Short mmCIF file of C-alpha atoms (C1' of nucleotides) in Angstrom, two decimals:
data_model
loop_
_atom_site.label_atom_id
_atom_site.label_comp_id
_atom_site.label_asym_id
_atom_site.label_seq_id
_atom_site.Cartn_x
_atom_site.Cartn_y
_atom_site.Cartn_z
CA UNK A 1 9.23 -29.80 -49.48
CA UNK A 2 11.47 -32.99 -48.98
CA UNK A 3 9.89 -35.40 -46.54
CA UNK A 4 11.99 -36.49 -43.91
CA UNK A 5 13.18 -40.14 -43.25
CA UNK A 6 10.54 -42.49 -42.06
CA UNK A 7 12.69 -44.62 -39.59
CA UNK A 8 14.27 -43.67 -36.49
CA UNK A 9 18.11 -43.78 -36.19
CA UNK A 10 17.86 -46.02 -33.24
CA UNK A 11 21.24 -46.24 -31.14
CA UNK A 12 22.25 -49.55 -29.82
CA UNK A 13 20.35 -50.46 -26.62
CA UNK A 14 17.39 -48.21 -27.21
CA UNK A 15 14.38 -48.21 -29.27
CA UNK A 16 12.56 -44.93 -29.82
CA UNK A 17 9.39 -44.57 -31.85
CA UNK A 18 8.74 -41.51 -33.86
CA UNK A 19 5.14 -40.31 -33.09
CA UNK A 20 4.92 -37.11 -35.02
CA UNK A 21 5.75 -35.12 -38.06
CA UNK A 22 7.59 -32.06 -36.93
CA UNK A 23 7.36 -28.90 -38.93
CA UNK A 24 8.17 -25.15 -38.77
CA UNK A 25 6.10 -22.27 -39.72
CA UNK A 26 7.48 -18.68 -39.92
CA UNK A 27 5.54 -15.49 -39.41
CA UNK A 28 7.80 -13.07 -41.31
CA UNK A 29 6.60 -9.38 -40.56
CA UNK A 30 7.58 -6.32 -42.55
CA UNK A 31 6.12 -2.83 -43.13
CA UNK A 32 5.21 -1.92 -46.68
CA UNK A 33 3.22 1.15 -47.64
CA UNK A 34 2.59 2.34 -44.14
CA UNK A 35 1.05 -1.03 -43.07
CA UNK A 36 2.02 -4.11 -41.36
CA UNK A 37 2.56 -7.08 -43.76
CA UNK A 38 3.05 -10.81 -43.32
CA UNK A 39 4.50 -13.05 -45.83
CA UNK A 40 2.11 -15.84 -47.05
CA UNK A 41 2.24 -18.51 -49.76
CA UNK A 42 -0.39 -20.09 -51.93
CA UNK A 43 -0.46 -23.73 -50.92
CA UNK A 44 -0.25 -26.68 -53.07
CA UNK A 45 -1.45 -30.03 -51.53
CA UNK A 46 -2.96 -30.25 -49.14
CA UNK A 47 -5.27 -27.17 -48.91
CA UNK A 48 -4.37 -26.43 -52.42
CA UNK A 49 -5.27 -22.78 -53.32
CA UNK A 50 -5.51 -21.68 -49.74
CA UNK A 51 -3.11 -18.97 -48.27
CA UNK A 52 -0.72 -20.36 -45.58
CA UNK A 53 2.36 -19.40 -43.79
CA UNK A 54 5.78 -20.39 -45.13
CA UNK A 55 7.12 -23.46 -43.59
CA UNK A 56 7.72 -27.27 -43.88
CA UNK A 57 9.08 -30.42 -42.29
CA UNK A 58 12.31 -30.45 -40.30
CA UNK A 59 15.10 -32.49 -41.64
CA UNK A 60 16.62 -35.39 -39.61
CA UNK A 61 19.71 -33.59 -38.11
CA UNK A 62 18.48 -29.98 -38.64
CA UNK A 63 18.15 -27.46 -35.81
CA UNK A 64 14.80 -25.69 -35.54
CA UNK A 65 16.04 -22.18 -36.38
CA UNK A 66 17.92 -23.44 -39.40
CA UNK A 67 14.80 -25.22 -40.71
CA UNK A 68 12.87 -22.02 -40.36
CA UNK A 69 15.46 -20.10 -42.37
CA UNK A 70 15.76 -22.90 -45.02
CA UNK A 71 12.08 -23.03 -45.63
CA UNK A 72 11.73 -19.41 -45.91
CA UNK A 73 14.43 -19.48 -48.60
CA UNK A 74 12.90 -22.55 -50.37
CA UNK A 75 9.48 -21.32 -50.56
CA UNK A 76 10.07 -17.74 -51.43
CA UNK A 77 13.37 -17.93 -53.21
CA UNK A 78 14.27 -14.55 -52.19
CA UNK A 79 17.12 -13.39 -50.12
CA UNK A 80 15.15 -12.12 -47.27
CA UNK A 81 17.27 -10.05 -44.91
CA UNK A 82 16.08 -11.68 -41.72
CA UNK A 83 16.98 -9.29 -38.92
CA UNK A 84 15.26 -10.95 -36.08
CA UNK A 85 14.27 -14.68 -35.53
CA UNK A 86 12.76 -16.02 -32.36
CA UNK A 87 10.82 -19.00 -31.39
CA UNK A 88 6.98 -18.09 -30.96
CA UNK A 89 5.09 -21.01 -29.85
CA UNK A 90 4.43 -24.52 -30.71
CA UNK A 91 1.02 -25.71 -32.05
CA UNK A 92 0.17 -29.41 -31.63
CA UNK A 93 -3.53 -29.81 -31.21
CA UNK A 94 -4.57 -33.24 -32.67
CA UNK A 95 -6.46 -32.78 -35.90
CA UNK A 96 -4.81 -29.49 -36.97
CA UNK A 97 -3.42 -31.05 -40.07
CA UNK A 98 -5.96 -33.59 -41.74
CA UNK A 99 -2.86 -36.00 -42.80
CA UNK A 100 -1.54 -37.08 -39.65
CA UNK A 101 -0.20 -35.82 -36.34
CA UNK A 102 1.82 -32.62 -37.43
CA UNK A 103 3.24 -30.51 -34.72
CA UNK A 104 4.61 -27.23 -35.79
CA UNK A 105 7.16 -24.85 -34.09
CA UNK A 106 6.35 -21.36 -35.19
CA UNK A 107 9.02 -18.56 -35.63
CA UNK A 108 8.53 -14.95 -35.51
CA UNK A 109 10.83 -13.12 -38.10
CA UNK A 110 11.25 -9.53 -38.85
CA UNK A 111 12.76 -7.84 -42.13
CA UNK A 112 12.95 -4.38 -43.36
CA UNK A 113 10.97 -3.43 -46.46
CA UNK A 114 12.26 -5.36 -49.53
CA UNK A 115 11.40 -6.24 -53.16
CA UNK A 116 8.56 -8.35 -53.98
CA UNK A 117 9.23 -12.10 -53.34
CA UNK A 118 8.90 -14.55 -56.09
CA UNK A 119 7.38 -18.02 -55.86
CA UNK A 120 9.75 -20.95 -55.23
CA UNK A 121 9.53 -24.59 -55.80
CA UNK A 122 7.32 -25.64 -52.99
CA UNK A 123 4.82 -22.77 -53.27
CA UNK A 124 2.69 -21.80 -56.10
CA UNK A 125 3.33 -18.09 -55.06
CA UNK A 126 4.44 -16.03 -52.08
CA UNK A 127 3.20 -12.44 -51.47
CA UNK A 128 2.99 -9.85 -48.69
CA UNK A 129 -0.52 -9.41 -47.13
CA UNK A 130 -1.70 -6.63 -44.86
CA UNK A 131 -2.17 -7.97 -41.42
CA UNK A 132 -5.37 -5.68 -40.96
CA UNK A 133 -7.04 -7.82 -43.50
CA UNK A 134 -6.38 -11.06 -41.74
CA UNK A 135 -6.87 -10.51 -38.13
CA UNK A 136 -10.20 -11.64 -36.82
CA UNK A 137 -11.06 -13.44 -39.99
CA UNK A 138 -10.50 -17.06 -40.88
CA UNK A 139 -8.55 -16.57 -43.94
CA UNK A 140 -5.72 -19.17 -43.73
CA UNK A 141 -5.11 -22.88 -43.97
CA UNK A 142 -4.78 -24.97 -40.76
CA UNK A 143 -4.62 -22.91 -37.57
CA UNK A 144 -2.40 -20.25 -39.29
CA UNK A 145 -4.76 -17.54 -38.52
CA UNK A 146 -4.11 -18.05 -34.81
CA UNK A 147 -0.28 -18.26 -35.35
CA UNK A 148 -0.28 -14.94 -37.23
CA UNK A 149 -2.34 -13.34 -34.32
CA UNK A 150 0.06 -14.77 -31.88
CA UNK A 151 3.14 -13.39 -33.75
CA UNK A 152 1.57 -9.97 -34.37
CA UNK A 153 0.74 -9.81 -30.68
CA UNK A 154 4.35 -10.81 -29.75
CA UNK A 155 5.66 -8.19 -31.97
CA UNK A 156 3.50 -5.39 -30.49
CA UNK A 157 4.42 -6.46 -26.97
CA UNK A 158 8.21 -6.73 -27.72
CA UNK A 159 8.26 -3.26 -28.94
CA UNK A 160 7.65 -1.89 -25.49
CA UNK A 161 10.70 -3.38 -23.75
CA UNK A 162 12.99 -4.39 -26.56
CA UNK A 163 14.90 -3.04 -29.50
CA UNK A 164 12.90 -5.20 -32.08
CA UNK A 165 11.44 -2.04 -33.69
CA UNK A 166 14.80 -1.37 -35.28
CA UNK A 167 14.72 -4.88 -37.10
CA UNK A 168 11.87 -3.22 -39.27
CA UNK A 169 14.22 -0.39 -40.30
CA UNK A 170 17.21 -0.13 -42.70
CA UNK A 171 20.71 -0.24 -41.19
CA UNK A 172 20.73 3.45 -40.70
CA UNK A 173 17.49 5.22 -39.85
CA UNK A 174 16.21 8.44 -38.31
CA UNK A 175 14.18 8.74 -34.96
CA UNK A 176 10.98 9.58 -37.09
CA UNK A 177 11.29 6.40 -39.16
CA UNK A 178 11.52 4.27 -35.89
CA UNK A 179 8.44 6.25 -34.53
CA UNK A 180 6.47 5.39 -37.67
CA UNK A 181 7.30 1.68 -37.07
CA UNK A 182 5.86 1.99 -33.64
CA UNK A 183 2.75 3.88 -34.83
CA UNK A 184 2.01 1.36 -37.52
CA UNK A 185 2.63 -1.84 -35.36
CA UNK A 186 0.65 -0.38 -32.46
CA UNK A 187 -1.91 1.51 -34.48
CA UNK A 188 -1.46 4.68 -32.37
CA UNK A 189 -0.26 8.17 -32.59
CA UNK A 190 3.00 9.15 -30.78
CA UNK A 191 4.11 12.52 -29.83
CA UNK A 192 7.24 13.07 -32.18
CA UNK A 193 8.96 15.22 -29.31
CA UNK A 194 8.48 12.97 -26.48
CA UNK A 195 9.40 9.88 -28.57
CA UNK A 196 12.57 11.62 -29.62
CA UNK A 197 13.48 12.36 -26.11
CA UNK A 198 12.82 8.89 -24.96
CA UNK A 199 14.59 7.02 -27.67
CA UNK A 200 17.73 9.17 -27.62
CA UNK A 201 18.00 8.81 -23.83
CA UNK A 202 17.62 5.02 -24.23
CA UNK A 203 20.82 3.19 -24.35
CA UNK A 204 20.62 1.18 -27.66
CA UNK A 205 21.07 3.98 -30.54
CA UNK A 206 24.08 5.56 -31.67
CA UNK A 207 24.47 8.51 -34.10
CA UNK A 208 26.30 7.78 -37.40
CA UNK A 209 27.21 11.48 -37.61
CA UNK A 210 25.20 11.69 -41.01
CA UNK A 211 22.05 13.38 -41.68
CA UNK A 212 19.39 12.92 -44.33
CA UNK A 213 16.35 14.96 -45.55
CA UNK A 214 14.65 11.99 -47.24
CA UNK A 215 11.52 12.70 -45.12
CA UNK A 216 11.63 16.48 -46.00
CA UNK A 217 12.16 19.38 -43.61
CA UNK A 218 15.07 19.94 -41.27
CA UNK A 219 17.70 17.32 -41.85
CA UNK A 220 17.42 14.47 -39.40
CA UNK A 221 20.20 12.61 -37.65
CA UNK A 222 20.74 9.05 -38.62
CA UNK A 223 21.21 6.43 -36.01
CA UNK A 224 22.15 2.73 -35.87
CA UNK A 225 21.83 0.09 -33.30
CA UNK A 226 24.86 -0.24 -31.15
CA UNK A 227 26.87 -3.29 -31.64
CA UNK A 228 26.98 -4.02 -28.02
CA UNK A 229 23.13 -3.45 -27.57
CA UNK A 230 21.49 -6.09 -25.45
CA UNK A 231 18.30 -6.26 -27.25
CA UNK A 232 16.47 -4.93 -24.10
CA UNK A 233 15.34 -1.33 -24.05
CA UNK A 234 15.74 0.31 -20.56
CA UNK A 235 13.68 1.97 -19.57
CA UNK A 236 10.70 0.48 -21.55
CA UNK A 237 8.32 2.55 -23.87
CA UNK A 238 4.89 1.45 -22.68
CA UNK A 239 1.79 1.48 -24.73
CA UNK A 240 -1.20 3.38 -23.58
CA UNK A 241 -3.53 1.08 -21.65
CA UNK A 242 -7.22 1.81 -22.46
CA UNK B 1 6.34 -44.31 -20.07
CA UNK B 2 4.42 -45.82 -22.77
CA UNK B 3 6.07 -45.50 -26.40
CA UNK B 4 3.70 -44.17 -28.94
CA UNK B 5 2.80 -45.83 -32.01
CA UNK B 6 5.40 -46.23 -34.52
CA UNK B 7 3.40 -45.76 -37.69
CA UNK B 8 1.71 -42.74 -39.11
CA UNK B 9 -2.05 -42.93 -39.42
CA UNK B 10 -1.92 -41.86 -43.24
CA UNK B 11 -5.16 -40.53 -44.63
CA UNK B 12 -6.05 -41.64 -48.27
CA UNK B 13 -4.09 -39.72 -50.81
CA UNK B 14 -1.46 -38.38 -48.48
CA UNK B 15 1.63 -39.75 -46.94
CA UNK B 16 3.31 -38.20 -44.27
CA UNK B 17 6.69 -39.30 -42.61
CA UNK B 18 7.06 -39.20 -38.93
CA UNK B 19 10.37 -37.49 -38.18
CA UNK B 20 10.81 -37.12 -34.49
CA UNK B 21 9.86 -38.39 -31.19
CA UNK B 22 7.75 -35.60 -29.54
CA UNK B 23 8.00 -35.24 -25.72
CA UNK B 24 6.83 -32.84 -23.15
CA UNK B 25 8.91 -31.73 -20.08
CA UNK B 26 7.32 -29.84 -16.99
CA UNK B 27 9.16 -27.17 -14.91
CA UNK B 28 6.86 -27.31 -11.85
CA UNK B 29 7.76 -24.52 -9.31
CA UNK B 30 6.54 -24.11 -5.72
CA UNK B 31 7.88 -22.37 -2.64
CA UNK B 32 8.82 -24.60 0.23
CA UNK B 33 10.69 -23.48 3.32
CA UNK B 34 11.05 -19.78 2.04
CA UNK B 35 12.93 -21.12 -1.03
CA UNK B 36 11.79 -21.62 -4.75
CA UNK B 37 11.79 -25.38 -5.52
CA UNK B 38 11.42 -27.28 -8.73
CA UNK B 39 10.03 -30.81 -8.91
CA UNK B 40 12.52 -33.34 -10.34
CA UNK B 41 12.70 -37.12 -10.85
CA UNK B 42 15.40 -39.81 -10.62
CA UNK B 43 15.73 -41.04 -14.09
CA UNK B 44 15.55 -44.70 -15.14
CA UNK B 45 16.99 -45.62 -18.64
CA UNK B 46 18.44 -43.67 -20.29
CA UNK B 47 20.65 -41.31 -18.07
CA UNK B 48 19.68 -43.71 -15.07
CA UNK B 49 20.59 -42.21 -11.73
CA UNK B 50 20.48 -38.60 -12.98
CA UNK B 51 18.15 -35.97 -12.01
CA UNK B 52 15.85 -34.65 -14.65
CA UNK B 53 12.44 -32.87 -15.39
CA UNK B 54 9.42 -34.91 -15.29
CA UNK B 55 8.16 -35.53 -18.72
CA UNK B 56 7.53 -38.18 -21.38
CA UNK B 57 6.32 -38.83 -24.91
CA UNK B 58 3.04 -37.46 -26.35
CA UNK B 59 0.47 -39.90 -27.18
CA UNK B 60 -1.11 -40.08 -30.57
CA UNK B 61 -4.12 -38.23 -30.22
CA UNK B 62 -3.31 -36.26 -27.08
CA UNK B 63 -3.13 -32.39 -26.87
CA UNK B 64 0.18 -31.04 -25.51
CA UNK B 65 -1.05 -29.56 -22.21
CA UNK B 66 -2.83 -32.89 -21.63
CA UNK B 67 0.31 -34.74 -22.02
CA UNK B 68 2.15 -32.47 -19.61
CA UNK B 69 -0.52 -33.01 -16.85
CA UNK B 70 -0.68 -36.58 -17.53
CA UNK B 71 3.17 -37.14 -17.21
CA UNK B 72 3.17 -35.03 -14.00
CA UNK B 73 0.63 -37.39 -12.64
CA UNK B 74 2.24 -40.58 -13.74
CA UNK B 75 5.72 -39.90 -12.61
CA UNK B 76 4.95 -38.18 -9.15
CA UNK B 77 1.68 -40.09 -8.33
CA UNK B 78 0.67 -37.09 -6.36
CA UNK B 79 -2.40 -34.98 -6.91
CA UNK B 80 -0.67 -31.84 -7.61
CA UNK B 81 -2.94 -28.77 -7.57
CA UNK B 82 -1.50 -27.32 -10.82
CA UNK B 83 -2.74 -23.61 -10.59
CA UNK B 84 -1.03 -22.47 -13.68
CA UNK B 85 0.34 -24.24 -16.94
CA UNK B 86 1.79 -22.26 -19.81
CA UNK B 87 3.95 -23.39 -22.69
CA UNK B 88 7.53 -22.38 -22.04
CA UNK B 89 9.45 -23.10 -25.21
CA UNK B 90 10.36 -25.94 -27.55
CA UNK B 91 13.82 -27.52 -27.38
CA UNK B 92 14.98 -29.52 -30.63
CA UNK B 93 18.67 -29.30 -30.82
CA UNK B 94 19.95 -32.37 -32.73
CA UNK B 95 21.88 -34.69 -30.29
CA UNK B 96 19.96 -33.38 -27.15
CA UNK B 97 19.04 -37.04 -26.56
CA UNK B 98 21.36 -39.76 -27.40
CA UNK B 99 18.78 -42.17 -28.57
CA UNK B 100 17.17 -40.31 -31.52
CA UNK B 101 15.77 -37.06 -32.51
CA UNK B 102 13.73 -36.13 -29.53
CA UNK B 103 11.89 -32.67 -29.50
CA UNK B 104 10.68 -31.63 -26.27
CA UNK B 105 7.91 -29.05 -25.52
CA UNK B 106 8.53 -27.62 -22.08
CA UNK B 107 5.90 -26.45 -19.95
CA UNK B 108 5.88 -24.05 -16.83
CA UNK B 109 3.59 -24.97 -14.15
CA UNK B 110 2.93 -23.56 -10.67
CA UNK B 111 1.64 -25.02 -7.49
CA UNK B 112 1.12 -24.06 -3.93
CA UNK B 113 3.17 -25.69 -1.22
CA UNK B 114 1.88 -29.17 -0.90
CA UNK B 115 3.05 -32.57 0.71
CA UNK B 116 6.06 -34.36 -0.47
CA UNK B 117 5.51 -36.23 -3.75
CA UNK B 118 6.11 -39.95 -3.99
CA UNK B 119 7.83 -42.11 -6.62
CA UNK B 120 5.52 -43.44 -9.46
CA UNK B 121 5.96 -46.02 -12.03
CA UNK B 122 8.19 -44.42 -14.56
CA UNK B 123 10.46 -42.54 -12.28
CA UNK B 124 12.66 -44.21 -9.41
CA UNK B 125 11.76 -41.30 -7.20
CA UNK B 126 10.44 -37.64 -7.26
CA UNK B 127 11.39 -34.74 -5.00
CA UNK B 128 11.48 -31.01 -4.68
CA UNK B 129 14.88 -29.38 -5.18
CA UNK B 130 15.94 -25.85 -4.31
CA UNK B 131 16.36 -23.90 -7.50
CA UNK B 132 19.36 -21.92 -6.08
CA UNK B 133 21.42 -25.15 -6.06
CA UNK B 134 20.75 -25.79 -9.62
CA UNK B 135 21.05 -22.57 -11.43
CA UNK B 136 24.57 -22.10 -13.02
CA UNK B 137 25.57 -25.53 -12.57
CA UNK B 138 25.34 -28.61 -14.86
CA UNK B 139 23.21 -31.02 -12.59
CA UNK B 140 20.46 -32.36 -14.67
CA UNK B 141 20.21 -34.97 -17.60
CA UNK B 142 19.88 -33.79 -21.18
CA UNK B 143 19.48 -29.94 -21.55
CA UNK B 144 17.12 -29.78 -18.52
CA UNK B 145 19.38 -27.28 -16.76
CA UNK B 146 18.67 -24.82 -19.50
CA UNK B 147 14.96 -25.54 -19.44
CA UNK B 148 14.96 -25.04 -15.60
CA UNK B 149 16.69 -21.65 -16.06
CA UNK B 150 14.33 -20.50 -18.73
CA UNK B 151 11.42 -21.48 -16.62
CA UNK B 152 12.59 -19.55 -13.61
CA UNK B 153 13.34 -16.56 -15.73
CA UNK B 154 9.78 -16.67 -17.21
CA UNK B 155 8.25 -16.88 -13.81
CA UNK B 156 10.37 -13.94 -12.56
CA UNK B 157 9.50 -12.07 -15.42
CA UNK B 158 5.77 -12.70 -15.38
CA UNK B 159 5.53 -11.62 -11.54
CA UNK B 160 5.89 -8.00 -12.86
CA UNK B 161 2.87 -7.78 -15.18
CA UNK B 162 0.58 -10.83 -14.43
CA UNK B 163 -1.25 -12.30 -11.41
CA UNK B 164 1.09 -15.35 -11.52
CA UNK B 165 2.21 -14.85 -8.03
CA UNK B 166 -1.13 -15.87 -6.60
CA UNK B 167 -0.64 -19.39 -8.05
CA UNK B 168 2.01 -19.92 -5.62
CA UNK B 169 -0.54 -19.00 -2.62
CA UNK B 170 -3.52 -21.04 -1.23
CA UNK B 171 -7.01 -19.94 -2.36
CA UNK B 172 -7.06 -17.30 0.41
CA UNK B 173 -4.08 -15.39 1.32
CA UNK B 174 -2.68 -12.17 2.68
CA UNK B 175 -1.02 -9.41 1.13
CA UNK B 176 2.18 -10.18 3.16
CA UNK B 177 2.03 -13.85 2.02
CA UNK B 178 1.88 -12.64 -1.48
CA UNK B 179 4.70 -10.33 -0.85
CA UNK B 180 6.96 -13.01 0.46
CA UNK B 181 6.33 -14.83 -2.82
CA UNK B 182 7.76 -11.98 -4.77
CA UNK B 183 10.56 -11.52 -2.38
CA UNK B 184 11.56 -15.30 -2.72
CA UNK B 185 11.18 -15.61 -6.34
CA UNK B 186 12.90 -12.08 -7.29
CA UNK B 187 15.55 -12.62 -4.42
CA UNK B 188 15.02 -9.09 -3.29
CA UNK B 189 13.41 -7.27 -0.28
CA UNK B 190 10.22 -5.13 -0.93
CA UNK B 191 8.68 -2.41 1.24
CA UNK B 192 5.85 -3.80 2.94
CA UNK B 193 3.87 -0.61 3.06
CA UNK B 194 4.47 0.29 -0.60
CA UNK B 195 3.70 -3.28 -1.70
CA UNK B 196 0.38 -3.16 0.24
CA UNK B 197 -0.58 0.04 -1.44
CA UNK B 198 0.17 -1.20 -4.89
CA UNK B 199 -1.36 -4.49 -4.63
CA UNK B 200 -4.79 -3.46 -2.96
CA UNK B 201 -4.96 -0.71 -5.73
CA UNK B 202 -4.46 -3.35 -8.52
CA UNK B 203 -7.54 -4.67 -9.91
CA UNK B 204 -7.14 -8.46 -9.49
CA UNK B 205 -7.59 -9.00 -5.60
CA UNK B 206 -10.81 -8.88 -3.71
CA UNK B 207 -11.14 -9.19 -0.04
CA UNK B 208 -12.81 -12.31 1.38
CA UNK B 209 -13.99 -10.45 4.53
CA UNK B 210 -12.17 -12.75 6.79
CA UNK B 211 -8.89 -12.11 8.57
CA UNK B 212 -6.22 -14.23 10.03
CA UNK B 213 -3.42 -13.94 12.53
CA UNK B 214 -1.37 -16.96 11.29
CA UNK B 215 1.59 -14.56 10.75
CA UNK B 216 1.30 -13.05 14.18
CA UNK B 217 0.73 -9.34 14.87
CA UNK B 218 -2.37 -7.46 13.97
CA UNK B 219 -5.02 -9.51 12.05
CA UNK B 220 -4.50 -9.38 8.29
CA UNK B 221 -7.19 -9.27 5.72
CA UNK B 222 -7.55 -12.26 3.43
CA UNK B 223 -7.81 -11.79 -0.39
CA UNK B 224 -8.62 -14.18 -3.09
CA UNK B 225 -8.20 -13.74 -6.87
CA UNK B 226 -11.20 -12.25 -8.51
CA UNK B 227 -12.93 -14.82 -10.82
CA UNK B 228 -13.16 -12.15 -13.58
CA UNK B 229 -9.35 -11.36 -13.40
CA UNK B 230 -7.65 -11.32 -16.73
CA UNK B 231 -4.36 -12.56 -15.62
CA UNK B 232 -2.68 -9.28 -16.42
CA UNK B 233 -1.72 -6.90 -13.42
CA UNK B 234 -2.26 -3.43 -14.49
CA UNK B 235 -0.42 -1.30 -13.70
CA UNK B 236 2.61 -3.57 -13.49
CA UNK B 237 4.92 -4.12 -10.49
CA UNK B 238 8.42 -3.59 -11.94
CA UNK B 239 11.48 -5.00 -10.53
CA UNK B 240 14.43 -2.65 -9.65
CA UNK B 241 16.80 -2.51 -12.49
CA UNK B 242 20.51 -2.85 -11.35
"C1'" DA C 1 3.36 -2.82 28.59
"C1'" DT C 2 6.12 -4.79 24.70
"C1'" DA C 3 6.82 -6.95 20.50
"C1'" DA C 4 5.04 -7.99 16.22
"C1'" DT C 5 2.73 -7.32 12.02
"C1'" DA C 6 -1.03 -4.63 9.26
"C1'" DG C 7 -2.34 -0.61 7.22
"C1'" DT C 8 -2.68 4.76 6.30
"C1'" DG C 9 -0.80 9.17 5.29
"C1'" DT C 10 2.87 12.22 3.57
"C1'" DC C 11 6.74 13.93 1.29
"C1'" DT C 12 9.88 14.00 -2.68
"C1'" DG C 13 12.29 12.93 -6.93
"C1'" DT C 14 11.54 11.27 -11.26
"C1'" DC C 15 9.22 10.85 -15.33
"C1'" DA C 16 5.51 10.68 -18.94
"C1'" DG C 17 2.57 13.70 -21.43
"C1'" DA C 18 1.26 18.23 -23.34
"C1'" DC C 19 3.16 21.62 -25.99
"C1'" DA C 20 5.84 26.27 -26.82
"C1'" DA C 21 9.72 27.63 -28.90
"C1'" DT C 22 13.65 27.32 -31.99
"C1'" DA C 23 16.59 25.19 -36.01
"C1'" DT C 24 17.40 23.87 -40.71
"C1'" DC C 25 15.94 22.23 -44.85
"C1'" DT C 26 12.74 22.60 -49.66
"C1'" DA C 27 9.78 25.00 -52.67
"C1'" DT D 1 8.84 33.99 -47.89
"C1'" DA D 2 5.73 29.80 -46.32
"C1'" DG D 3 5.67 24.93 -45.17
"C1'" DA D 4 7.72 20.93 -43.28
"C1'" DT D 5 10.08 18.27 -40.15
"C1'" DA D 6 13.78 18.04 -36.34
"C1'" DT D 7 15.26 18.96 -31.87
"C1'" DT D 8 15.24 21.30 -27.31
"C1'" DG D 9 13.12 23.15 -23.38
"C1'" DT D 10 9.57 23.81 -19.93
"C1'" DC D 11 5.52 22.82 -17.07
"C1'" DT D 12 2.49 19.71 -14.76
"C1'" DG D 13 0.23 15.79 -12.87
"C1'" DA D 14 0.84 10.84 -11.59
"C1'" DC D 15 3.45 7.66 -9.26
"C1'" DA D 16 7.35 4.93 -6.99
"C1'" DG D 17 10.16 4.89 -3.01
"C1'" DA D 18 11.20 6.39 1.70
"C1'" DC D 19 9.43 6.46 5.95
"C1'" DA D 20 6.53 8.51 10.18
"C1'" DC D 21 2.64 7.16 12.25
"C1'" DT D 22 -1.51 4.65 13.82
"C1'" DA D 23 -4.12 0.07 14.68
"C1'" DT D 24 -4.84 -4.47 16.44
"C1'" DT D 25 -3.42 -8.68 17.96
"C1'" DA D 26 -0.37 -12.16 21.30
"C1'" DT D 27 2.37 -12.66 25.33
#
DNA sequence: ATAATAGTGTCTGTCAGACAATATCTA
DNA sequence: TAGATATTGTCTGACAGACACTATTAT
């Protein structure tokens, strides 16, 4: 991590005091081995040895999403095919970092299943961890447990009314593969026949014309996300309410 | 506005560089004269004379929601009955403030109709402005037009699946008063009979036992929000999709 | 009585959930 | 052939929207 400039670039006539260290943290989710995983790093200083989210300080003239993607590349040194990136929330409780006032803008990112990431310069190592083993526990440095929980909840919620689920899939995918995304992220079973009817009557998929038998059985039609898709699924696919 | 401390409180063994001026901005919404209004201030320096959202820099050991409420009080010097406060989004595009790197955490706040606010120390004046006259135009300082638009859209959206609408109402209110909130914020007409059936069968209202004739006609039962309400309206009340 | 608003009952079209039935592949 | 998965079709109960109807106040 490269520390940013300590001094404010004050313009003539104005004097602005810098009052915090601004960072970004990234909750990068994917599905591996039929389970939802989040990318974590082994921290060096501070909190050496603890697991934490990838992230770091924002550079002086860098926009926030750019900082998120840069830190993801720096710390994992793997070309991650980030298919979705959205701002999650900002965490600024005093004392959340022992060094100073560090305020972190968290981002939620989604990627399809990819090869194992390798450690970069800043991190001793980076690895995918199953989300199930993290939720409810206190396993991560700083307030990163909370950030992961918020990110997972955002993803679960957005599956209902957006096309986010497709970001977990390769470019071309079958309806059943998309259904498995929903089942894994929501932790529920969905009726394959009703799901198929619902998704093919939604407006964001288009058939590629190809079929595949990679899941066995009768060949399944391959679909892709329409280029003119809005990102909103209409009508929504609502979760069961307990 | 009191500028925060310029130096980082570095702890032994660590050195952290402060890289931005962190601020909060507040989108405070209410309904006055059957229209959605947002609270704006007349800026002093910089952007003197322009309209802007109330807000200011975060103090060294201050939590973000506290900073939002403090700035609201400082700049409008009126006891605003803030009935809802949630983080909206963080705006950090380089160059959004001409002085320096200013990153602002925006908050959405809701209040019932209240007496006219008066100017405080930091602002030349504060006043309610109809949201209709702002949306789509470029009327405000910095990127505050965008922030207002995002705040209004969040409010519109949350009416569907949360109890947010009640935050626009006094403590005790009738179903018709709540319905008018929905009609004004959404800009649509709702069937009074279906709305009544839907809201009274939802789980977040409880009757006070009192009635009122303040809207004329047959006395209407008064309701309040249940103390154990979750904030989530179940089932949701969906807007018409065009 | 008339006007105004509150609240209830009923009908109908749509849709989610359950599930039968059929289609097309591999072993 | 059996077994697996894909896809279509059908039934049913719940519910949103439309709206007739009744209730209770003020003038």
